[in-house]
PDB file of C-alpha atoms in Angstrom:
ATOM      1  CA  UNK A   1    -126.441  23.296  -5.738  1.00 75.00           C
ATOM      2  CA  UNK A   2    -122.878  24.318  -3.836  1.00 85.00           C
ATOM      3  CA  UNK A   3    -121.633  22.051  -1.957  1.00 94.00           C
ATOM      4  CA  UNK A   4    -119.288  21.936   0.730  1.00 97.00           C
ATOM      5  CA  UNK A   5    -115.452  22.787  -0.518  1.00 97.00           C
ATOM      6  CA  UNK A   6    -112.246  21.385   1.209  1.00 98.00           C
ATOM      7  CA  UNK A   7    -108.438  22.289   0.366  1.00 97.00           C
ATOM      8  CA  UNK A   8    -106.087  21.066  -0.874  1.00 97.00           C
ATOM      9  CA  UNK A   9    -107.612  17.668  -1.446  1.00 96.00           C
ATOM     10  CA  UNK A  10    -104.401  16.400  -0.901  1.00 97.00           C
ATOM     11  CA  UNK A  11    -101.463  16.631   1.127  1.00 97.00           C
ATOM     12  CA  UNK A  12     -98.204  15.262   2.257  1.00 98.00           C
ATOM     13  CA  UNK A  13     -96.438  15.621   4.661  1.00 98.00           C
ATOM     14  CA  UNK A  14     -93.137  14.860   7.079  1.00 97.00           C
ATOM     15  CA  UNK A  15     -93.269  14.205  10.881  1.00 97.00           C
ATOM     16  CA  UNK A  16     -93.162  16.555  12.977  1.00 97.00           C
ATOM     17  CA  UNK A  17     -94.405  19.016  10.453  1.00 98.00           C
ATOM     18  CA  UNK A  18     -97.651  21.580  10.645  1.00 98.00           C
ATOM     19  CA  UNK A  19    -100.535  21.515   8.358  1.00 98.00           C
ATOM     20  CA  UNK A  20    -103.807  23.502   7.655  1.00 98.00           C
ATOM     21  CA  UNK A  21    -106.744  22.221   6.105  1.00 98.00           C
ATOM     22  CA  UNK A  22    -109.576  24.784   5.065  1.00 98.00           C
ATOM     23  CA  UNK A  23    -113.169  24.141   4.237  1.00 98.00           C
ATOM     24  CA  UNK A  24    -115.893  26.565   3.021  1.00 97.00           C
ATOM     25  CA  UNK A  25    -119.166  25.624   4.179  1.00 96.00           C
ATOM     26  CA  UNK A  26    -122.300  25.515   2.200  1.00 95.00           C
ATOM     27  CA  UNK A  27    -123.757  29.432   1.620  1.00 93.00           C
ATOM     28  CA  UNK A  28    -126.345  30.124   4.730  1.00 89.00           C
ATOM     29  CA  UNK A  29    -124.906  27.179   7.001  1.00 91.00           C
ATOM     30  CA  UNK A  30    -123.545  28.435  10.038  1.00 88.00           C
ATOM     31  CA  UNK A  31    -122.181  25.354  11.817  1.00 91.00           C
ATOM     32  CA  UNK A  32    -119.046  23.638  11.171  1.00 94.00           C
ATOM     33  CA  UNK A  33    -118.116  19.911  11.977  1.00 94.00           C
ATOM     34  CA  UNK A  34    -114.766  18.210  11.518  1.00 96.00           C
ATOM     35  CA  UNK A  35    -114.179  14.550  11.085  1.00 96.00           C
ATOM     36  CA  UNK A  36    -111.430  12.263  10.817  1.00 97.00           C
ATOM     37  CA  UNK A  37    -111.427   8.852   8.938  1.00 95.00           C
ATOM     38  CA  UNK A  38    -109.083   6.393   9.310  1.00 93.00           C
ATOM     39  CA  UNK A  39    -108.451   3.747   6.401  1.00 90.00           C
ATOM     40  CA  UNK A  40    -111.643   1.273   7.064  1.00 88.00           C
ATOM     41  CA  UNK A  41    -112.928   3.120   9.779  1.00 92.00           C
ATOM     42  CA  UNK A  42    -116.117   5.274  10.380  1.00 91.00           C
ATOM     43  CA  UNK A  43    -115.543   9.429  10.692  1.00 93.00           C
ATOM     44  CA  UNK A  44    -114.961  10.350  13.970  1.00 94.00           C
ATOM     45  CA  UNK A  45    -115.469  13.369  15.186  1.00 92.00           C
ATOM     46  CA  UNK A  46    -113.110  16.091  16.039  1.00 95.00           C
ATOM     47  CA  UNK A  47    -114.823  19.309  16.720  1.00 93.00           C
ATOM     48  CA  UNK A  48    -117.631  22.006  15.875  1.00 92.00           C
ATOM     49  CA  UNK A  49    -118.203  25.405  15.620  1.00 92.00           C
ATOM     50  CA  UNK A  50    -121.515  27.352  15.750  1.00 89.00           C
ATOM     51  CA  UNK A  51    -121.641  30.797  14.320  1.00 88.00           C
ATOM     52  CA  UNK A  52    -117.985  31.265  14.852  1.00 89.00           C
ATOM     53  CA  UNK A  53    -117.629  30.065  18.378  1.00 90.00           C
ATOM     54  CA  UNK A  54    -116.494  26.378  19.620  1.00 89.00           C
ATOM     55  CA  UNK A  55    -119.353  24.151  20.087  1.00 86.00           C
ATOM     56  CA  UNK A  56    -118.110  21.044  21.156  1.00 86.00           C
ATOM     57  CA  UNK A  57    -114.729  19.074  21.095  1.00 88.00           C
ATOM     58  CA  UNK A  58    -114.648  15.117  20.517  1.00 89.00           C
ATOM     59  CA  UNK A  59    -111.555  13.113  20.395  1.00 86.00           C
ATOM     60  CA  UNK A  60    -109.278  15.718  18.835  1.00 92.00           C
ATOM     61  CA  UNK A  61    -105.516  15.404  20.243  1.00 94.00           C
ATOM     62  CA  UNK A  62    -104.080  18.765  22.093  1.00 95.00           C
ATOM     63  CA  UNK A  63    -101.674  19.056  18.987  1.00 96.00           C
ATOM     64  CA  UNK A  64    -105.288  20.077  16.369  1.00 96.00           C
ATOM     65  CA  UNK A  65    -106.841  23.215  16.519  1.00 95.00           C
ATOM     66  CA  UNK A  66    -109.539  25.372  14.660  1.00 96.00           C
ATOM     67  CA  UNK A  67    -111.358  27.954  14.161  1.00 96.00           C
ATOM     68  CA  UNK A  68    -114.508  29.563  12.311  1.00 95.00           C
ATOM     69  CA  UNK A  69    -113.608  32.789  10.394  1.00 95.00           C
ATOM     70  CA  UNK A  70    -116.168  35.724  10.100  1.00 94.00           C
ATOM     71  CA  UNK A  71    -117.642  34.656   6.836  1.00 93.00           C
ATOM     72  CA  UNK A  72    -117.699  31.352   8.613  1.00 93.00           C
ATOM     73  CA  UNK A  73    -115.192  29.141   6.762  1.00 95.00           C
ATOM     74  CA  UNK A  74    -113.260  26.869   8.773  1.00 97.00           C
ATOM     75  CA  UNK A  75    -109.303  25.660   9.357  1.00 98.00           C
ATOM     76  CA  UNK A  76    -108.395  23.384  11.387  1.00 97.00           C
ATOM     77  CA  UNK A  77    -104.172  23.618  12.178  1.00 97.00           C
ATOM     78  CA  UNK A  78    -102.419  20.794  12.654  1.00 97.00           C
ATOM     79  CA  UNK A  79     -98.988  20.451  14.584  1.00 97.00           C
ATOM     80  CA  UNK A  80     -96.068  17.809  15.182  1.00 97.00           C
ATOM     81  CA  UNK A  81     -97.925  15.654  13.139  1.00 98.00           C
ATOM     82  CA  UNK A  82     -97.701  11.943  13.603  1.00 97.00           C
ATOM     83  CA  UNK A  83     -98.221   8.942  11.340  1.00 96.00           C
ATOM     84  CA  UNK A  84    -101.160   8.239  12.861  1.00 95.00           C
ATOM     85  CA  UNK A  85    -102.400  11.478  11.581  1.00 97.00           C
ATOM     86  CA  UNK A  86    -102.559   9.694   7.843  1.00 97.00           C
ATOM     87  CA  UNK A  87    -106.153   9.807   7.192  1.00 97.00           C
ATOM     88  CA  UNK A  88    -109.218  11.479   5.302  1.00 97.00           C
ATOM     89  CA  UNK A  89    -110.457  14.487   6.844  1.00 98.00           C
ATOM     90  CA  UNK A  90    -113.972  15.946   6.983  1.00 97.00           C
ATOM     91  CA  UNK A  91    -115.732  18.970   7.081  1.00 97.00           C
ATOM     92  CA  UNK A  92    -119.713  19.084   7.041  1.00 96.00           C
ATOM     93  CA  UNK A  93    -121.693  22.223   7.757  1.00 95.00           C
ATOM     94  CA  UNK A  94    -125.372  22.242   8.286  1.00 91.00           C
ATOM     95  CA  UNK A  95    -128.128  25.343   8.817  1.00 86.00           C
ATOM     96  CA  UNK A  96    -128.669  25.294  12.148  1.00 72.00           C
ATOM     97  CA  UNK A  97    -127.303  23.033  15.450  1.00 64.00           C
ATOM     98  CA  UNK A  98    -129.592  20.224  15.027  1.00 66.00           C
ATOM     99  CA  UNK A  99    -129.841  19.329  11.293  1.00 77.00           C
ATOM    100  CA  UNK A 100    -128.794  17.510   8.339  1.00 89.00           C
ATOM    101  CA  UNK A 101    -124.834  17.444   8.123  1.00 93.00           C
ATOM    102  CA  UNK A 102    -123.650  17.925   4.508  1.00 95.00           C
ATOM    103  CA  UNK A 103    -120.138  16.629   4.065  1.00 97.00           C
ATOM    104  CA  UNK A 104    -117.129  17.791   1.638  1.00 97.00           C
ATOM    105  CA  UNK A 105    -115.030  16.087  -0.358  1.00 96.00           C
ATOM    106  CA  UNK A 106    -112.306  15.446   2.342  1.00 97.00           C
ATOM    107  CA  UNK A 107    -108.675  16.161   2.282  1.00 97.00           C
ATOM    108  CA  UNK A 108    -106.317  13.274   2.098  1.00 97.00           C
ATOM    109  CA  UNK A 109    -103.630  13.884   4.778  1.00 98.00           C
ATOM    110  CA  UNK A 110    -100.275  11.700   4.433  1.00 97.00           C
ATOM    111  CA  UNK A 111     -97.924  11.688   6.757  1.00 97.00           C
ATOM    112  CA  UNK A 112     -94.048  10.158   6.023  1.00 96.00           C
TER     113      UNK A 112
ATOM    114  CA  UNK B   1    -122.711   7.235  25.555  1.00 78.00           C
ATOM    115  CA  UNK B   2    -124.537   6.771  21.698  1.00 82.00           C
ATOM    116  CA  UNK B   3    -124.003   3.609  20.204  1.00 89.00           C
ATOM    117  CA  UNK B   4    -124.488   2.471  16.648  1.00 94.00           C
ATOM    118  CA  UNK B   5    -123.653  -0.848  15.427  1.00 96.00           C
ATOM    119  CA  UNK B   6    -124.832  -1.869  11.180  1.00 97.00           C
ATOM    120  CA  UNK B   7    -125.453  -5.219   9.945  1.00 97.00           C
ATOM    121  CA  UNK B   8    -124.238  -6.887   8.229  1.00 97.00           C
ATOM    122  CA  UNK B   9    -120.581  -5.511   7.660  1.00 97.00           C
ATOM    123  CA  UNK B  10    -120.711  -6.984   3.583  1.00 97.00           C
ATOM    124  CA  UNK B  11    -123.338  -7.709   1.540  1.00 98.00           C
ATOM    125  CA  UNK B  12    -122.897  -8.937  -2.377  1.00 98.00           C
ATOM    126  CA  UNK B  13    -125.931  -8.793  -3.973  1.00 97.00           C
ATOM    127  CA  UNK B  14    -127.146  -9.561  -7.566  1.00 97.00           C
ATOM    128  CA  UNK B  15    -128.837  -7.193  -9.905  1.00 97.00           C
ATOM    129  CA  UNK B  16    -132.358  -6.648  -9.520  1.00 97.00           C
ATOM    130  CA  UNK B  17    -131.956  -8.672  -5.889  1.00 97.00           C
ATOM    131  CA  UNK B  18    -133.631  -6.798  -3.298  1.00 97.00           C
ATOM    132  CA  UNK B  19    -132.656  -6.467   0.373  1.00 98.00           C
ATOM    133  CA  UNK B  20    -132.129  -4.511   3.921  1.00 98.00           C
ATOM    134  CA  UNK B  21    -129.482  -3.261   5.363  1.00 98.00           C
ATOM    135  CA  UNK B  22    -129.899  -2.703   9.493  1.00 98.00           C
ATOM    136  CA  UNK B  23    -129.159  -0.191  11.623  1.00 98.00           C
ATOM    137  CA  UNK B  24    -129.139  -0.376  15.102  1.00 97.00           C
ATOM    138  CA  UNK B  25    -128.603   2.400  18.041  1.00 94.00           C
ATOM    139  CA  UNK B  26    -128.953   3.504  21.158  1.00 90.00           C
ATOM    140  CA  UNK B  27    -129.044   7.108  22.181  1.00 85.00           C
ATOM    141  CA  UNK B  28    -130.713   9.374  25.410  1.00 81.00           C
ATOM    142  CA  UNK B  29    -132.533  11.405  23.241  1.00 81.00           C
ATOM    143  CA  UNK B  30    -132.860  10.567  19.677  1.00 84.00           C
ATOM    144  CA  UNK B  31    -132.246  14.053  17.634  1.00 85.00           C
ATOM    145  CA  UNK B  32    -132.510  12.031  14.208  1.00 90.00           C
ATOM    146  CA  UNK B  33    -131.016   9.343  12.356  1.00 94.00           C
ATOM    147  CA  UNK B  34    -129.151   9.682   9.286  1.00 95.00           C
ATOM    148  CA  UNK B  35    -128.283   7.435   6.152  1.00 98.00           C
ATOM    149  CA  UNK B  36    -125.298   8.362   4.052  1.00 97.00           C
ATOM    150  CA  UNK B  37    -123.803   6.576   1.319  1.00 98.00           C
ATOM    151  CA  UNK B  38    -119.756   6.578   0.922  1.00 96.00           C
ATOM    152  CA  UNK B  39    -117.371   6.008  -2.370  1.00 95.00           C
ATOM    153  CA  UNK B  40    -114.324   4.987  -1.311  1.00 92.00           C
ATOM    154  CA  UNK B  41    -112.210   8.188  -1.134  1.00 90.00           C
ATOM    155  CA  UNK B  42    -115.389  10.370  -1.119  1.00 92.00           C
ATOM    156  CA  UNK B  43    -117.162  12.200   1.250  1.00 94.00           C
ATOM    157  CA  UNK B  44    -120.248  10.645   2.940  1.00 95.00           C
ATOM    158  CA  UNK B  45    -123.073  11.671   0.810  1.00 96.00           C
ATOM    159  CA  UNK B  46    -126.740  12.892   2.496  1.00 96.00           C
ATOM    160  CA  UNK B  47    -129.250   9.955   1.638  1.00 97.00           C
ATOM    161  CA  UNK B  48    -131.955  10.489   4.563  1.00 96.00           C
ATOM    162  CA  UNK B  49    -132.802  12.214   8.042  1.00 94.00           C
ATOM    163  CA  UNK B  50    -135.589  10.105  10.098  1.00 95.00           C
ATOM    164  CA  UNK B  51    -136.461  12.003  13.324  1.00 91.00           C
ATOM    165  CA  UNK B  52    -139.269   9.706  14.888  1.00 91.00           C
ATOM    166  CA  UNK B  53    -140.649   5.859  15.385  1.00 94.00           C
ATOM    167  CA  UNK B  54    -142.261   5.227  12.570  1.00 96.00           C
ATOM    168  CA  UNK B  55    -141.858   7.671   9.683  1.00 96.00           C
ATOM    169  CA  UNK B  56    -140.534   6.203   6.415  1.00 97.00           C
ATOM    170  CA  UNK B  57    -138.534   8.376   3.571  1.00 97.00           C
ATOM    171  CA  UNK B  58    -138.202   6.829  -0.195  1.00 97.00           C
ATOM    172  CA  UNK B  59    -135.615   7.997  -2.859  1.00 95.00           C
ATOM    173  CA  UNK B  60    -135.362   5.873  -6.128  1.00 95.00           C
ATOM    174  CA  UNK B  61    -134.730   2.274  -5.522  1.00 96.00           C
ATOM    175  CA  UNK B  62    -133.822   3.102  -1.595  1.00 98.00           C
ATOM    176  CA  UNK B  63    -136.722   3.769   1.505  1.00 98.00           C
ATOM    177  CA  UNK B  64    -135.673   3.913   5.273  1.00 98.00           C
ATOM    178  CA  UNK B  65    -137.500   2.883   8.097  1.00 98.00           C
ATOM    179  CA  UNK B  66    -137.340   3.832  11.841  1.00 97.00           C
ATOM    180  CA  UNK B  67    -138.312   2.385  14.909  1.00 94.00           C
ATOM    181  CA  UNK B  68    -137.333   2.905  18.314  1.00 91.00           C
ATOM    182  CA  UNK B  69    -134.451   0.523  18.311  1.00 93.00           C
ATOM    183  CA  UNK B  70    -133.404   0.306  14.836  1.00 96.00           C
ATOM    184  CA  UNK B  71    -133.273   1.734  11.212  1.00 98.00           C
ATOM    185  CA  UNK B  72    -133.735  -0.599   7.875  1.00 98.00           C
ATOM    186  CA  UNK B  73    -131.964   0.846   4.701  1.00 98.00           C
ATOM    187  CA  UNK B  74    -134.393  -1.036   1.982  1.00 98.00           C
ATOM    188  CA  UNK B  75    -132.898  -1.619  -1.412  1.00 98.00           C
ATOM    189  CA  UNK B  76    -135.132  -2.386  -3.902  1.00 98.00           C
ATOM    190  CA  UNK B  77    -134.025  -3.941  -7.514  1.00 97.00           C
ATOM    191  CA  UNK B  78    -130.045  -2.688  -6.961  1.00 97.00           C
ATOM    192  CA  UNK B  79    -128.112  -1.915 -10.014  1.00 97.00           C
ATOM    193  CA  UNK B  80    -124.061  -1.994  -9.961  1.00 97.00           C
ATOM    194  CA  UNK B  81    -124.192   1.952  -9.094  1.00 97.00           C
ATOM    195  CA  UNK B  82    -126.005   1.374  -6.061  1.00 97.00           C
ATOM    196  CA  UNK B  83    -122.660  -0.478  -4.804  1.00 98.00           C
ATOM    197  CA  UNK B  84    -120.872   1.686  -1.799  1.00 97.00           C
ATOM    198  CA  UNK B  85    -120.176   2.022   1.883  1.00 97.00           C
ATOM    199  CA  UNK B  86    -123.686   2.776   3.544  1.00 98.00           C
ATOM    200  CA  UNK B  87    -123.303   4.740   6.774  1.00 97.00           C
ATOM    201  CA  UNK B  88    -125.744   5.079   9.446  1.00 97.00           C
ATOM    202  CA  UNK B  89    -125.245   7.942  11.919  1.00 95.00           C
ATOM    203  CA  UNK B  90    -127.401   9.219  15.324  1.00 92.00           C
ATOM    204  CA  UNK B  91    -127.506  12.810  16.309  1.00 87.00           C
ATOM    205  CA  UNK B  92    -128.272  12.539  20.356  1.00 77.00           C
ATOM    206  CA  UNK B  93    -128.859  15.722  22.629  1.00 72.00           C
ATOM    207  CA  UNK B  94    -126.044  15.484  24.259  1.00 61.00           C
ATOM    208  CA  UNK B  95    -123.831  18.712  24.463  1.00 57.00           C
ATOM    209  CA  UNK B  96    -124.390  21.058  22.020  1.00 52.00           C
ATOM    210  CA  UNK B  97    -123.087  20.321  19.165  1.00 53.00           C
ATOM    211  CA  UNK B  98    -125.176  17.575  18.156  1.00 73.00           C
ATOM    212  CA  UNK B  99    -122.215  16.043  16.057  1.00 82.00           C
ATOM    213  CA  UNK B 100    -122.887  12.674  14.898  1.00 88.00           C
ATOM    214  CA  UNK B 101    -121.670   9.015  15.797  1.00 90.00           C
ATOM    215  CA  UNK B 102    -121.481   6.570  13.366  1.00 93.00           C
ATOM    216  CA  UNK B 103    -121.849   3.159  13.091  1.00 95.00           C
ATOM    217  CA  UNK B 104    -118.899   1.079  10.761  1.00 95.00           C
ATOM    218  CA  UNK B 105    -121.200   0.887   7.585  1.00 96.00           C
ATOM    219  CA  UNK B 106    -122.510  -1.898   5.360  1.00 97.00           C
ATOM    220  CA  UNK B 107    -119.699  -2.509   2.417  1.00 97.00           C
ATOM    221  CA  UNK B 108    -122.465  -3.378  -0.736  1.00 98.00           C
ATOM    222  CA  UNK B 109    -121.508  -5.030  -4.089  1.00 98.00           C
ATOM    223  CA  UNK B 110    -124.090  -5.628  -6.175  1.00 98.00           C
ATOM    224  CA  UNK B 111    -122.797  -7.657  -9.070  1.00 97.00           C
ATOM    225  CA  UNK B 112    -124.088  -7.259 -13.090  1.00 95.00           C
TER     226      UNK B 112
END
C-alpha cells in the first residue's frame, strides 16, 4: 500500500539558512499535518491543511511556513533557521478531518 | 487544553512476558484515541484508533482498551521485535484541524 513520502530524508544545514521540506500524502487523503520531534521528545504539532487551505496552526515559529499544492502535496519553508530547529520532521495525511493520521518517514533536519 | 500523560516511561520485559502499557488523557470531546508504535529514527507507525468507552481492537500479540479516563496497550507473549517507542495520541474537537497531542511514549525492551 503507498505510504506517505517525505524529501530529502536528510538535510543539513547552516544558521541562518532557508530550507524546504516536501511530503506527498497518501493517494485520496486530502489533509495534511506537520510535526516536529525533538531528540526524546513526542511530535508536536506545527500545522494542517485541509483540501489546500490552512486548517489550523500549533506551535510553529513566525520564521515556518506551508502550503498545500493543487494535487495536494505539501512544503513547509523554513527561514533563518536556528539550532533549535535540529530535529525530525513529520508529515501525516489522513482521508478526511477527523481520522486516522498516517505518518511518513520524516526528514532529519540539522542545523550547524 | 488535551492532556496525555503514558506510564510507565521504560519497561524491559522478557520474552514471552506479558504486560500493559497505560495511557492516560484528558480531552473536551474525545474524537478518538490512537496507538502508534515508533523506531527510533522512524516515523510513528498506525497501530489502533479507539473512538468510544469500551470498545477493544486486537492485532497479533497487541489489543487496546478504552475507557473514559484511560487507554491500556496489552502485550501479550512479546518477542524482541515488539521492542519500540509506543505512542499514545488524542484527537479532541477543538478547532478544526483535529491534529493530535501526544503523550511522551513508553520506551519497551523486551530482552531474548
Amino acid at each position: 500500500a503507498a505510504g506517505v513520502i517525505q524529501s530529502p530524508r536528510h538535510l543539513i544545514k547552516e544558521k541562518r539558512e532557508t530550507a524546504t521540506l516536501k511530503c506527498y500524502p497518501i493517494p485520496r487523503h486530502d489533509t495534511v499535518y506537520w510535526y516536529q520531534q525533538g531528540p526524546g521528545q513526542d511530535p508536536q504539532f506545527l500545522i494542517s491543511f485541509y483540501e489546500k487551505m490552512q486548517s489550523d496552526k500549533g506551535s510553529i515559529p513566525d520564521r515556518f511556513s506551508a502550503q498545500q499544492f493543487s494535487d495536494y502535496h505539501s512544503e513547509l519553508n523554513m527561514s533563518s533557521l536556528e539550532l533549535g530547529d535540529s530535529a525530525l520532521y513529520f508529515c501525516a495525511s489522513s482521508p478526511r478531518l477527523v481520522g486516522t493520521q498516517y505518518f511518513g518517514p520524516g526528514t532529519r533536519l540539522l542545523v550547524l | 487544553e488535551d492532556q496525555v500523560t503514558q506510564s510507565p516511561e521504560a519497561l524491559r520485559l522478557q520474552e514471552g512476558e506479558s504486560s500493559s502499557l497505560n495511557c492516560s488523557y484528558t480531552v473536551s470531546g474525545l474524537r478518538g484515541l490512537f496507538w502508534y508504535r515508533q523506531d527510533p529514527g522512524k516515523g510513528p507507525e498506525f497501530l489502533f484508533t479507539l473512538y468510544s468507552a469500551g470498545e477493544e481492537k486486537e492485532k497479533e500479540r497487541l489489543k487496546a482498551t478504552l475507557t473514559k479516563k484511560e487507554s491500556f496497550l496489552h502485550i501479550t507473549a512479546p518477542k524482541p521485535e515488539d521492542s519500540a517507542t509506543y505512542l499514545c495520541a488524542v484527537q479532541g474537537p477543538r478547532g478544526s484541524a483535529r491534529q493530535l497531542t501526544f503523550g511522551s511514549g513508553t520506551q519497551l525492551t523486551v530482552l531474548p
